[in-house]
Short mmCIF file of C-alpha atoms in Angstrom, two decimals:
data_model
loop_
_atom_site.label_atom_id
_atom_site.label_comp_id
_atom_site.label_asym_id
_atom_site.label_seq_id
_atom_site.Cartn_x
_atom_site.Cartn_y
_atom_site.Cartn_z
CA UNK A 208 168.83 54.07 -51.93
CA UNK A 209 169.77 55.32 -56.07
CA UNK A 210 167.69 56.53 -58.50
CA UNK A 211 168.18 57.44 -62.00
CA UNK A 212 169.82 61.11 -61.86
CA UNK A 213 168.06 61.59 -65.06
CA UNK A 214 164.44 62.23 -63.83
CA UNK A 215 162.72 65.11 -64.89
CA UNK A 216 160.26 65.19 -61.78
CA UNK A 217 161.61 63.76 -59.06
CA UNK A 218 159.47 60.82 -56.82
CA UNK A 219 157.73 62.72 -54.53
CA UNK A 220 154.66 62.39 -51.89
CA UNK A 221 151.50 63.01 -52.62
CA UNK A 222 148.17 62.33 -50.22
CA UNK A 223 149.70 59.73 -48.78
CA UNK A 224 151.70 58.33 -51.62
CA UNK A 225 154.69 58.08 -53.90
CA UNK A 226 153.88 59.50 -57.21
CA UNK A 227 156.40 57.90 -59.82
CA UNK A 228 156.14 60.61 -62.23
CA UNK A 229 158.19 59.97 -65.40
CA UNK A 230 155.58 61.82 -67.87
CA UNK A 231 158.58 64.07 -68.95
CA UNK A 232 161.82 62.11 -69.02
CA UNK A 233 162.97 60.29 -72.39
CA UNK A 234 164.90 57.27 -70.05
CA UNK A 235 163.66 54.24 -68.07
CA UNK A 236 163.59 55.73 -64.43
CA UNK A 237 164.58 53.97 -61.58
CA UNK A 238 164.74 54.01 -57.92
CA UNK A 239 165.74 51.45 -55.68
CA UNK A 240 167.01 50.23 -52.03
CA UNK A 241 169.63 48.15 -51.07
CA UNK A 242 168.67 44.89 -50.03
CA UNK A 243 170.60 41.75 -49.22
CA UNK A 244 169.02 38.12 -49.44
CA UNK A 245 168.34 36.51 -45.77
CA UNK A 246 167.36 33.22 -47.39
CA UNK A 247 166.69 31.90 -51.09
CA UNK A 248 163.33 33.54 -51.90
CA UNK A 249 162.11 36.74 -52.58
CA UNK A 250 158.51 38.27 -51.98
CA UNK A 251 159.16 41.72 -54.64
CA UNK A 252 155.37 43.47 -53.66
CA UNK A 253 154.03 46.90 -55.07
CA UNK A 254 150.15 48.23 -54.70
CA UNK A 255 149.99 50.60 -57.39
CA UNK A 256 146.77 53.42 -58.40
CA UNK A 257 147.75 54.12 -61.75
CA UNK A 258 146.65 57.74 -62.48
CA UNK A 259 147.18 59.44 -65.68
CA UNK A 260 148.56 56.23 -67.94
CA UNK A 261 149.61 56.91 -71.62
CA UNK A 262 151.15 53.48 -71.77
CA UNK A 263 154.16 53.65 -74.18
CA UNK A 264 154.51 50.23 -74.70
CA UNK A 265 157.94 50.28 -72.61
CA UNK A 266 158.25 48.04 -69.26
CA UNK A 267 157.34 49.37 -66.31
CA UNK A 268 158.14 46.90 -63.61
CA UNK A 269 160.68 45.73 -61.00
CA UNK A 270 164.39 45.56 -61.45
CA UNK A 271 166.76 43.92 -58.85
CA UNK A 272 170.20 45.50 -59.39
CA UNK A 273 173.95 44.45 -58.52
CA UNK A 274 175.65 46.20 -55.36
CA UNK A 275 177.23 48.06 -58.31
CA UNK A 276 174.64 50.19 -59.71
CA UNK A 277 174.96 53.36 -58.20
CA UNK A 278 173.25 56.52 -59.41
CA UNK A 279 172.92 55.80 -63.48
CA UNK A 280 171.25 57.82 -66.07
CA UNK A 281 169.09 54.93 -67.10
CA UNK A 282 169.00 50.89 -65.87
CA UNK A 283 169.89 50.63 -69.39
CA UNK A 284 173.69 51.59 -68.90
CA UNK A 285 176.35 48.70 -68.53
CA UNK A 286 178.67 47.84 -66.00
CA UNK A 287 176.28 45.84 -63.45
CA UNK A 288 173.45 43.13 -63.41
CA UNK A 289 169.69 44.08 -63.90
CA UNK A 290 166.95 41.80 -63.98
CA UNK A 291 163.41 42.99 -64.65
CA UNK A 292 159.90 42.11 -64.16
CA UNK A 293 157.50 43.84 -66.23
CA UNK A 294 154.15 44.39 -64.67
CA UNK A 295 152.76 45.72 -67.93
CA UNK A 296 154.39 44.85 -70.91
CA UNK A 297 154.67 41.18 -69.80
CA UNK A 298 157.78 40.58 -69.74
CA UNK A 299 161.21 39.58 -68.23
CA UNK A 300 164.06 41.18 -69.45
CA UNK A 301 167.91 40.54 -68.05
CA UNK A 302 171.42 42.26 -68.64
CA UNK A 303 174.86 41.60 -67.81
CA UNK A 304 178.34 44.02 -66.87
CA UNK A 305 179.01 43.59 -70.66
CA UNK A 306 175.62 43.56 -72.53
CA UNK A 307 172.72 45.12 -73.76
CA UNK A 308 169.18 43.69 -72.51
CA UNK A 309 167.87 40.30 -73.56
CA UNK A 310 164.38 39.17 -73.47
CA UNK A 311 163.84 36.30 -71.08
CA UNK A 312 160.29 35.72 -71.08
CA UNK A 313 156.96 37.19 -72.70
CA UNK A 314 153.78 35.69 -71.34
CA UNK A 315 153.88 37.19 -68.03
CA UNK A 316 150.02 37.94 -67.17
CA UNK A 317 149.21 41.69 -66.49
CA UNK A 318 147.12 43.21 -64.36
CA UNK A 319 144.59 45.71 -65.67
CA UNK A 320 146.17 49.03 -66.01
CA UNK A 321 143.01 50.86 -65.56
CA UNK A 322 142.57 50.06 -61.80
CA UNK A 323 144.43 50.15 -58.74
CA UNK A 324 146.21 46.57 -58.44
CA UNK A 325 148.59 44.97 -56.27
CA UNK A 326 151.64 42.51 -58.05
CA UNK A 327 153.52 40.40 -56.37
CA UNK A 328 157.33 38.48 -57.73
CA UNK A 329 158.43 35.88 -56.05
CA UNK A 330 162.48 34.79 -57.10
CA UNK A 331 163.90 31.76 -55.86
CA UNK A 332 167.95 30.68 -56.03
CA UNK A 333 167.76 27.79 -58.32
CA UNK A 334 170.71 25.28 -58.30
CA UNK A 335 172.89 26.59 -60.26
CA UNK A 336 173.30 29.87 -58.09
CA UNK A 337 170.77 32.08 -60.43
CA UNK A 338 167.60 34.03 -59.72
CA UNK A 339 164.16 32.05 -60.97
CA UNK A 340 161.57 34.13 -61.49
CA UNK A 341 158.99 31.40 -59.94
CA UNK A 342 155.76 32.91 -60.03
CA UNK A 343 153.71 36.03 -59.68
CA UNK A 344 150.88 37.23 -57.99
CA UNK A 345 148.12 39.37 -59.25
CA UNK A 346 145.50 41.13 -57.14
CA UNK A 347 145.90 37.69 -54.66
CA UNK A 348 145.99 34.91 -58.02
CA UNK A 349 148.87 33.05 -58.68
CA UNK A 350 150.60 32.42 -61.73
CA UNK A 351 153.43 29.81 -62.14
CA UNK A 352 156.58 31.42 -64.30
CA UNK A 353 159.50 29.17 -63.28
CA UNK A 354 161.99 31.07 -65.95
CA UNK A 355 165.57 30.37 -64.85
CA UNK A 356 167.79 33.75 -65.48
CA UNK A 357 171.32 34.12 -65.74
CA UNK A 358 171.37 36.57 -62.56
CA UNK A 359 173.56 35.44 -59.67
CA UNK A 360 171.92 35.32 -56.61
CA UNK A 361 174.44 36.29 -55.05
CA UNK A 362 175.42 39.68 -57.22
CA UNK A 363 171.37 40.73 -55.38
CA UNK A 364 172.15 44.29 -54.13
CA UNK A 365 169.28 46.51 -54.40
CA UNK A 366 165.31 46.22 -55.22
CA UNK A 367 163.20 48.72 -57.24
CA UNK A 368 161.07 49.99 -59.32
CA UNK A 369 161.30 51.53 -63.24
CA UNK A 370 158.71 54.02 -64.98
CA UNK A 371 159.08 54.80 -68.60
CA UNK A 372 158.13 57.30 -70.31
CA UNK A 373 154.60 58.74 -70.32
CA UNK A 374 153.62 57.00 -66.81
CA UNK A 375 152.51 58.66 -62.99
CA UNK A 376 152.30 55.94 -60.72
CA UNK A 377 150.95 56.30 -57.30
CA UNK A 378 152.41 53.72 -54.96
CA UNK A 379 151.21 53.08 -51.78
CA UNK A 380 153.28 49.92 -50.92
CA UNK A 381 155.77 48.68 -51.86
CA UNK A 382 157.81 45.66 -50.12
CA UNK A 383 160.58 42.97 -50.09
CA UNK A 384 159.66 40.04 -48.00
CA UNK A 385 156.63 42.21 -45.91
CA UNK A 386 159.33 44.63 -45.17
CA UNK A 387 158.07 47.79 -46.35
CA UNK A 388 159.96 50.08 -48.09
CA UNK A 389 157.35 52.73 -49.28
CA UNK A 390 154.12 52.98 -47.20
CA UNK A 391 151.36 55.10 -46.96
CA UNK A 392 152.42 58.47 -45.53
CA UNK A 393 148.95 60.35 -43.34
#
């Protein structure tokens, strides 16, 4: 696993859940696992309750990391390959070792922030060696994205999640492939 070492209240559990609490941190949070492909496509799922939302208008979503990464201030930082998914800004966002971010996409659909909803990412390797962001899935409906992204598959090292600032997310699943990697704690 890394995180941001920048967060101002750590992830913790709470009735059964991970709370994401970034209400007090100026950076975009992150905490991930590592994860290595098995094949070329990518289930990315989180069921989120949103509690407490004072939407910034920042991107909360996804981000699939490099094996480089390591524990960073911010996903912001260069040095290694982020790609995100935005679950509510709607958009895809991408940068390299040697760049800032770059807006991929921006008519992702959203679910609606003011209930509990589940979102779904599926990437596929496309033939040049890249990540597609292929669809996504809200609350069970797909969507069809098919946005090419300069991400190599292969530079895949670790899955997560980013908060920005303002946000308490409680997360009671969150997978890669139906391999759970936060569940429900009783």
């Amino acid at each position: 696993m890394v995180e941001s070492t920048s967060w101002k209240t750590y992830p913790y559990w709470e009735d059964g859940e991970l709370v994401i609490n970034n209400t007090g941190a100026g950076n975009d949070e992150y905490i991930a696992w590592r994860y290595s492909p098995v094949s070329n496509t990518i289930n990315i799922t989180i069921h989120v309750i949103p509690k407490s939302i004072q939407y910034s208008g920042a991107n909360p979503g996804f981000d699939i990391f490099s094996p480089n990464v390591g524990d960073q201030t911010t996903d912001g930082n260069t040095g290694f390959y982020v790609l995100l998914v935005d679950f509510y800004g709607n958009t895809i966002w991408f940068h390299s070792p040697t760049s800032g971010w770059k807006q991929l996409y921006t008519s992702l659909p959203q679910p609606n922030p003011d209930f509990p909803f589940t979102f779904s990412v599926i990437l596929t390797e496309n033939s040049a060696g890249n990540v597609t962001v292929q669809s996504v899935y809200i609350n069970g409906t797909a969507y069809t994205i098919n946005v090419n992204t300069p991400f190599p598959w292969s530079q895949i090292g670790y899955v997560g999640m980013r908060m920005d600032p303002g946000l308490i997310f409680y997360v009671s699943y969150f997978g890669v492939n139906s391999i759970p990697l936060v569940t429900q704690r009783g």
